[in-house]
Amino acid sequence: MASHRRPKQPSRTRVTVLTATAAAAVVLSSQAAQADPHQSKKDVKSEVDKLYGEAEQATEKYNGVKEQQEKLQKEVDDLQDKVARGQGDLNQLRKGLGAVASGQYRSGSIDPSVQLFLSGDPDTYLEKAATLDQLSGKQADQLKTIADKQRRLAQEREEAASKIKDLSETRKALGDKKDEIKGKLGKAQELLNTLTAKERAAMQAEENRANRSNSRVNLGDDVPASQRGAAALAAAQGKIGSPYVWGATGPSSFDCSGLTSWAYQQAGQSLPRTSQAQANAGTRIASQSALKPGDLVLFYSDLHHIGLYAGNGQVLHAPKPGAAVRYEPMSNMEFAFGVRV
């Protein structure tokens, strides 16, 4: 994930090597583009930050597709259960009607319902039977029930088949997005590997200082937006130092929207999974000066990053790969708007 700094504003650079988990997940192609050996350390940092930003954009899209997949899977499971129960009911109805027909056959009176029972098209038979007045009222009701049940089952099976197709397509999209994220992180690692051990150690030390700076942050004395907002912020503060992992929703690691959704869940409020969806979870706050602790804060024009306003111009967020949940000045990022849940 990117360091979230404005590209035109000079500021201290915060780049680190990938976490062991993320690095292990990446398989670099032998055809991957090699970094220019003459690239300066500053150029490498800039390109890595760009790749981290693109990875986070892809991560939020991945989170959205994953949420859609989970929803579709539940719908498919529910429909399949409904079809199975419906088929069981239909079998019982046919069994009951068949018993009546068998009794009539044994008594020498072959009821037309026997034909229906053996027929695959009860609708057509019902039309003929009604015309010929061949059925008793009770038998006609039974046959109509069977026909209605068959129609509903056919519709439910068709709906389930459509949902299964959607689910298959969603799974493919999820896999594609996952590969995209790994590719971005892999390229970032490849660039970082072009730096000397001393340069990497210096960047890691700077990242560690940023992670440890939380104890020195002055959050001011702003009044929280609400009791729920205060509870969400307190929950997130309890996770300071937890690592950023893309796609993670806690409780031991988080991505940016994973942290905010987890924090509000601890406060008794359910939020959507992605930063873009969370942007519609409450009242928008256009001005930074109007923000209160506990408000959600969205960054960048595509809203691909989110955190919790902590007070005194600080945001508490899960920043990027290799970094920990921490406070950071909002001025380091491109503010879009706040949301009061």
Short mmCIF file of C-alpha atoms in Angstrom, two decimals:
data_model
loop_
_atom_site.label_atom_id
_atom_site.label_comp_id
_atom_site.label_asym_id
_atom_site.label_seq_id
_atom_site.Cartn_x
_atom_site.Cartn_y
_atom_site.Cartn_z
CA MET A 1 0.00 0.00 0.00
CA ALA A 2 1.25 3.51 -0.70
CA SER A 3 2.50 5.88 1.97
CA HIS A 4 -0.44 8.13 1.02
CA ARG A 5 1.66 11.28 0.59
CA ARG A 6 0.74 13.94 -1.91
CA PRO A 7 2.99 13.38 -4.95
CA LYS A 8 3.95 17.07 -5.21
CA GLN A 9 4.71 17.61 -1.52
CA PRO A 10 8.21 16.74 -0.30
CA SER A 11 8.08 14.75 2.89
CA ARG A 12 9.96 12.04 4.71
CA THR A 13 9.77 8.74 2.89
CA ARG A 14 8.24 5.73 4.55
CA VAL A 15 8.94 2.57 2.61
CA THR A 16 9.61 -0.86 3.99
CA VAL A 17 10.16 -4.38 2.78
CA LEU A 18 7.08 -6.57 2.44
CA THR A 19 5.97 -8.70 5.32
CA ALA A 20 7.20 -12.25 5.20
CA THR A 21 3.67 -13.47 4.56
CA ALA A 22 3.11 -11.18 1.58
CA ALA A 23 6.56 -11.85 0.14
CA ALA A 24 6.14 -15.60 0.41
CA ALA A 25 2.86 -15.39 -1.49
CA VAL A 26 4.51 -13.76 -4.51
CA VAL A 27 6.03 -15.84 -7.30
CA LEU A 28 8.04 -13.62 -9.61
CA SER A 29 8.14 -14.47 -13.29
CA SER A 30 11.49 -14.90 -14.94
CA GLN A 31 10.28 -12.43 -17.54
CA ALA A 32 9.48 -9.74 -14.93
CA ALA A 33 10.84 -6.34 -15.76
CA GLN A 34 14.16 -5.65 -14.02
CA ALA A 35 14.75 -2.38 -12.20
CA ASP A 36 17.21 0.05 -13.69
CA PRO A 37 20.48 -0.44 -11.77
CA HIS A 38 21.10 3.30 -12.07
CA GLN A 39 17.81 4.24 -10.41
CA SER A 40 18.34 6.44 -7.39
CA LYS A 41 17.13 5.42 -3.94
CA LYS A 42 14.56 8.22 -4.15
CA ASP A 43 13.25 6.89 -7.49
CA VAL A 44 12.93 3.38 -6.09
CA LYS A 45 10.99 4.65 -3.08
CA SER A 46 8.67 6.64 -5.31
CA GLU A 47 7.95 3.68 -7.57
CA VAL A 48 7.41 1.35 -4.60
CA ASP A 49 4.97 3.81 -3.06
CA LYS A 50 3.10 3.93 -6.37
CA LEU A 51 2.90 0.13 -6.51
CA TYR A 52 1.68 -0.04 -2.91
CA GLY A 53 -1.04 2.47 -3.78
CA GLU A 54 -2.12 0.40 -6.79
CA ALA A 55 -2.09 -2.73 -4.64
CA GLU A 56 -4.42 -1.09 -2.14
CA GLN A 57 -6.78 0.01 -4.91
CA ALA A 58 -6.87 -3.60 -6.09
CA THR A 59 -7.32 -4.78 -2.49
CA GLU A 60 -10.48 -2.72 -2.00
CA LYS A 61 -11.86 -4.13 -5.26
CA TYR A 62 -10.91 -7.62 -4.07
CA ASN A 63 -12.73 -6.98 -0.80
CA GLY A 64 -15.86 -5.94 -2.69
CA VAL A 65 -15.79 -9.01 -4.96
CA LYS A 66 -15.18 -11.28 -1.96
CA GLU A 67 -18.19 -9.78 -0.18
CA GLN A 68 -20.28 -10.36 -3.32
CA GLN A 69 -19.05 -13.96 -3.53
CA GLU A 70 -20.05 -14.63 0.07
CA LYS A 71 -23.49 -13.17 -0.54
CA LEU A 72 -24.00 -15.23 -3.71
CA GLN A 73 -22.81 -18.39 -1.98
CA LYS A 74 -25.43 -17.91 0.74
CA GLU A 75 -28.14 -17.28 -1.86
CA VAL A 76 -27.14 -20.43 -3.76
CA ASP A 77 -27.11 -22.50 -0.57
CA ASP A 78 -30.54 -21.17 0.45
CA LEU A 79 -32.02 -21.86 -2.99
CA GLN A 80 -30.60 -25.36 -3.13
CA ASP A 81 -32.03 -26.10 0.32
CA LYS A 82 -35.38 -24.71 -0.80
CA VAL A 83 -35.37 -26.87 -3.94
CA ALA A 84 -34.47 -29.96 -1.91
CA ARG A 85 -37.30 -29.32 0.56
CA GLY A 86 -39.71 -28.64 -2.29
CA GLN A 87 -38.78 -31.85 -4.04
CA GLY A 88 -39.34 -33.74 -0.81
CA ASP A 89 -42.79 -32.19 -0.42
CA LEU A 90 -43.62 -33.02 -4.03
CA ASN A 91 -42.55 -36.61 -3.56
CA GLN A 92 -44.82 -36.90 -0.54
CA LEU A 93 -47.77 -35.45 -2.46
CA ARG A 94 -47.24 -37.87 -5.32
CA LYS A 95 -46.85 -40.75 -2.92
CA GLY A 96 -50.16 -39.95 -1.27
CA LEU A 97 -52.00 -39.61 -4.55
CA GLY A 98 -50.38 -42.79 -5.82
CA ALA A 99 -51.67 -44.72 -2.82
CA VAL A 100 -55.23 -43.60 -3.60
CA ALA A 101 -54.85 -44.56 -7.24
CA SER A 102 -53.46 -47.98 -6.33
CA GLY A 103 -56.45 -48.62 -4.12
CA GLN A 104 -58.81 -47.76 -6.94
CA TYR A 105 -56.91 -50.04 -9.29
CA ARG A 106 -57.23 -52.96 -6.88
CA SER A 107 -60.98 -52.33 -6.53
CA GLY A 108 -61.37 -52.44 -10.31
CA SER A 109 -62.01 -48.76 -10.73
CA ILE A 110 -59.12 -47.10 -12.56
CA ASP A 111 -59.25 -43.42 -11.76
CA PRO A 112 -57.88 -40.98 -14.33
CA SER A 113 -55.49 -39.76 -11.62
CA VAL A 114 -53.44 -42.89 -12.32
CA GLN A 115 -52.70 -41.44 -15.75
CA LEU A 116 -51.65 -38.20 -14.18
CA PHE A 117 -49.49 -39.91 -11.65
CA LEU A 118 -47.60 -41.61 -14.46
CA SER A 119 -47.56 -38.47 -16.60
CA GLY A 120 -44.77 -35.91 -16.73
CA ASP A 121 -47.12 -33.11 -17.70
CA PRO A 122 -49.79 -32.59 -15.03
CA ASP A 123 -50.79 -29.18 -16.42
CA THR A 124 -51.97 -30.66 -19.71
CA TYR A 125 -53.80 -33.47 -17.98
CA LEU A 126 -55.53 -31.05 -15.59
CA GLU A 127 -56.92 -29.08 -18.52
CA LYS A 128 -58.34 -32.25 -20.12
CA ALA A 129 -59.63 -33.59 -16.81
CA ALA A 130 -61.44 -30.35 -16.01
CA THR A 131 -63.10 -30.42 -19.42
CA LEU A 132 -64.20 -34.02 -19.09
CA ASP A 133 -65.19 -33.60 -15.44
CA GLN A 134 -63.25 -36.78 -14.73
CA LEU A 135 -61.97 -35.89 -11.27
CA SER A 136 -63.51 -35.50 -7.86
CA GLY A 137 -63.03 -32.15 -6.16
CA LYS A 138 -60.50 -33.55 -3.68
CA GLN A 139 -58.45 -35.25 -6.36
CA ALA A 140 -58.46 -32.13 -8.53
CA ASP A 141 -57.14 -30.11 -5.60
CA GLN A 142 -54.39 -32.65 -5.03
CA LEU A 143 -53.40 -32.62 -8.68
CA LYS A 144 -53.41 -28.83 -8.81
CA THR A 145 -51.16 -28.73 -5.74
CA ILE A 146 -48.72 -31.08 -7.44
CA ALA A 147 -48.74 -29.02 -10.65
CA ASP A 148 -48.16 -25.77 -8.73
CA LYS A 149 -45.34 -27.35 -6.76
CA GLN A 150 -43.69 -28.58 -9.97
CA ARG A 151 -43.85 -25.12 -11.50
CA ARG A 152 -42.31 -23.50 -8.42
CA LEU A 153 -39.56 -26.11 -8.34
CA ALA A 154 -38.73 -25.48 -12.00
CA GLN A 155 -38.49 -21.73 -11.33
CA GLU A 156 -36.33 -22.24 -8.25
CA ARG A 157 -34.02 -24.61 -10.11
CA GLU A 158 -33.64 -22.06 -12.91
CA GLU A 159 -32.90 -19.30 -10.39
CA ALA A 160 -30.36 -21.50 -8.61
CA ALA A 161 -28.63 -22.32 -11.91
CA SER A 162 -28.36 -18.60 -12.69
CA LYS A 163 -26.92 -17.85 -9.24
CA ILE A 164 -24.41 -20.68 -9.60
CA LYS A 165 -23.25 -19.19 -12.90
CA ASP A 166 -22.87 -15.76 -11.26
CA LEU A 167 -20.96 -17.36 -8.41
CA SER A 168 -18.56 -19.07 -10.81
CA GLU A 169 -17.88 -15.78 -12.61
CA THR A 170 -17.37 -14.00 -9.29
CA ARG A 171 -14.87 -16.60 -8.14
CA LYS A 172 -12.88 -16.08 -11.33
CA ALA A 173 -12.93 -12.30 -10.82
CA LEU A 174 -11.76 -12.81 -7.25
CA GLY A 175 -8.86 -14.94 -8.41
CA ASP A 176 -7.89 -12.37 -11.06
CA LYS A 177 -7.92 -9.56 -8.51
CA LYS A 178 -5.86 -11.64 -6.09
CA ASP A 179 -3.26 -12.24 -8.81
CA GLU A 180 -3.19 -8.50 -9.55
CA ILE A 181 -2.46 -7.67 -5.92
CA LYS A 182 0.29 -10.26 -5.70
CA GLY A 183 1.77 -8.94 -8.92
CA LYS A 184 1.93 -5.36 -7.58
CA LEU A 185 3.49 -6.49 -4.32
CA GLY A 186 5.93 -8.71 -6.21
CA LYS A 187 7.13 -5.83 -8.38
CA ALA A 188 7.54 -3.66 -5.27
CA GLN A 189 9.66 -6.37 -3.63
CA GLU A 190 11.73 -6.71 -6.77
CA LEU A 191 12.48 -3.00 -6.70
CA LEU A 192 13.33 -3.06 -3.02
CA ASN A 193 15.75 -5.91 -3.67
CA THR A 194 17.78 -3.59 -5.91
CA LEU A 195 18.68 -1.47 -2.89
CA THR A 196 21.69 -2.22 -0.75
CA ALA A 197 21.31 -3.92 2.61
CA LYS A 198 22.28 -0.64 4.27
CA GLU A 199 19.57 1.28 2.40
CA ARG A 200 16.92 -1.29 3.24
CA ALA A 201 17.96 -1.26 6.89
CA ALA A 202 17.69 2.53 6.96
CA MET A 203 14.19 2.42 5.51
CA GLN A 204 13.15 -0.29 7.96
CA ALA A 205 14.48 1.78 10.84
CA GLU A 206 12.47 4.78 9.63
CA GLU A 207 9.35 2.63 9.37
CA ASN A 208 9.92 1.30 12.86
CA ARG A 209 10.21 4.85 14.18
CA ALA A 210 6.91 5.72 12.54
CA ASN A 211 5.28 2.67 14.13
CA ARG A 212 6.65 3.63 17.55
CA SER A 213 5.66 7.29 17.33
CA ASN A 214 2.12 6.69 18.62
CA SER A 215 3.05 7.36 22.24
CA ARG A 216 4.12 10.88 21.30
CA VAL A 217 1.02 11.84 19.28
CA ASN A 218 -1.01 14.72 20.68
CA LEU A 219 -4.68 14.01 19.96
CA GLY A 220 -5.99 17.17 21.57
CA ASP A 221 -9.20 17.29 23.56
CA ASP A 222 -11.86 17.10 20.83
CA VAL A 223 -15.21 15.68 21.92
CA PRO A 224 -16.02 12.39 20.10
CA ALA A 225 -18.69 12.45 17.41
CA SER A 226 -20.84 10.03 19.40
CA GLN A 227 -20.66 7.36 22.07
CA ARG A 228 -20.50 4.77 19.28
CA GLY A 229 -17.75 6.68 17.48
CA ALA A 230 -15.77 6.89 20.72
CA ALA A 231 -16.17 3.14 21.24
CA ALA A 232 -15.02 2.39 17.68
CA LEU A 233 -11.96 4.61 18.06
CA ALA A 234 -11.10 3.00 21.40
CA ALA A 235 -11.34 -0.45 19.81
CA ALA A 236 -9.01 0.59 16.99
CA GLN A 237 -6.57 2.15 19.46
CA GLY A 238 -6.36 -1.24 21.13
CA LYS A 239 -5.02 -2.60 17.83
CA ILE A 240 -2.15 -0.13 17.43
CA GLY A 241 0.90 -2.12 16.35
CA SER A 242 -1.10 -4.83 14.54
CA PRO A 243 0.31 -5.50 11.04
CA TYR A 244 -1.26 -4.48 7.75
CA VAL A 245 -2.26 -7.52 5.68
CA TRP A 246 -4.33 -7.07 2.53
CA GLY A 247 -7.81 -8.58 2.78
CA ALA A 248 -7.56 -8.94 6.58
CA THR A 249 -10.42 -7.92 8.90
CA GLY A 250 -8.87 -8.69 12.28
CA PRO A 251 -8.57 -9.35 15.03
CA SER A 252 -4.78 -9.70 14.69
CA SER A 253 -4.16 -8.02 11.31
CA PHE A 254 -6.03 -5.59 9.09
CA ASP A 255 -6.20 -3.74 5.81
CA CYS A 256 -7.56 -0.19 5.89
CA SER A 257 -11.29 -0.92 5.58
CA GLY A 258 -10.86 -4.10 7.57
CA LEU A 259 -9.75 -2.01 10.56
CA THR A 260 -12.63 0.48 10.36
CA SER A 261 -15.29 -2.20 9.87
CA TRP A 262 -13.85 -4.26 12.75
CA ALA A 263 -13.67 -1.24 15.06
CA TYR A 264 -17.28 -0.27 14.46
CA GLN A 265 -18.38 -3.87 14.84
CA GLN A 266 -16.92 -3.79 18.37
CA ALA A 267 -19.07 -0.70 18.96
CA GLY A 268 -22.20 -2.56 17.86
CA GLN A 269 -22.43 -1.07 14.37
CA SER A 270 -22.14 -3.11 11.17
CA LEU A 271 -20.35 -1.41 8.26
CA PRO A 272 -19.94 -2.54 4.63
CA ARG A 273 -16.64 -4.21 3.77
CA THR A 274 -14.99 -1.74 1.38
CA SER A 275 -13.87 1.85 1.84
CA GLN A 276 -16.07 2.98 -1.08
CA ALA A 277 -19.14 1.37 0.49
CA GLN A 278 -18.31 2.73 3.94
CA ALA A 279 -18.32 6.20 2.38
CA ASN A 280 -22.13 5.91 2.34
CA ALA A 281 -22.46 4.63 5.90
CA GLY A 282 -23.48 7.96 7.42
CA THR A 283 -23.51 11.73 7.07
CA ARG A 284 -20.70 13.18 4.98
CA ILE A 285 -18.43 15.79 6.54
CA ALA A 286 -16.86 18.00 3.88
CA SER A 287 -14.51 20.04 6.07
CA GLN A 288 -11.59 18.64 8.03
CA SER A 289 -12.23 21.21 10.73
CA ALA A 290 -15.69 19.71 11.34
CA LEU A 291 -14.37 16.19 11.99
CA LYS A 292 -14.82 14.61 15.41
CA PRO A 293 -12.95 11.63 16.91
CA GLY A 294 -14.52 8.40 15.70
CA ASP A 295 -15.57 9.78 12.31
CA LEU A 296 -14.52 7.78 9.26
CA VAL A 297 -12.05 9.60 7.01
CA LEU A 298 -11.82 8.84 3.26
CA PHE A 299 -8.77 9.62 1.13
CA TYR A 300 -8.05 10.03 -2.59
CA SER A 301 -10.49 10.66 -5.41
CA ASP A 302 -11.39 6.97 -5.77
CA LEU A 303 -11.79 6.58 -1.97
CA HIS A 304 -9.46 3.61 -1.86
CA HIS A 305 -8.14 4.41 1.62
CA ILE A 306 -9.98 4.93 4.91
CA GLY A 307 -9.20 5.44 8.58
CA LEU A 308 -10.67 6.78 11.82
CA TYR A 309 -10.28 10.41 12.81
CA ALA A 310 -8.41 10.44 16.13
CA GLY A 311 -8.30 14.18 16.87
CA ASN A 312 -5.92 17.10 16.33
CA GLY A 313 -5.49 16.37 12.62
CA GLN A 314 -4.46 12.73 13.18
CA VAL A 315 -5.94 9.64 11.54
CA LEU A 316 -5.67 6.14 13.00
CA HIS A 317 -5.37 3.64 10.17
CA ALA A 318 -3.77 0.52 8.72
CA PRO A 319 -1.34 2.18 6.29
CA LYS A 320 0.40 -0.29 3.97
CA PRO A 321 2.27 -3.61 3.64
CA GLY A 322 5.00 -3.93 6.25
CA ALA A 323 3.51 -1.18 8.41
CA ALA A 324 1.50 -1.40 11.60
CA VAL A 325 -1.80 0.17 12.65
CA ARG A 326 -0.81 3.65 13.79
CA TYR A 327 -1.58 7.37 13.94
CA GLU A 328 -0.52 9.58 11.06
CA PRO A 329 -1.07 13.24 10.16
CA MET A 330 -3.96 13.60 7.72
CA SER A 331 -1.87 16.14 5.82
CA ASN A 332 0.24 13.26 4.50
CA MET A 333 -2.68 12.10 2.37
CA GLU A 334 -5.22 13.50 -0.07
CA PHE A 335 -8.33 14.13 2.05
CA ALA A 336 -11.68 13.45 0.33
CA PHE A 337 -14.29 13.79 3.10
CA GLY A 338 -15.34 12.38 6.45
CA VAL A 339 -18.35 10.25 7.37
CA ARG A 340 -20.19 10.41 10.69
CA VAL A 341 -21.71 6.97 11.22
#
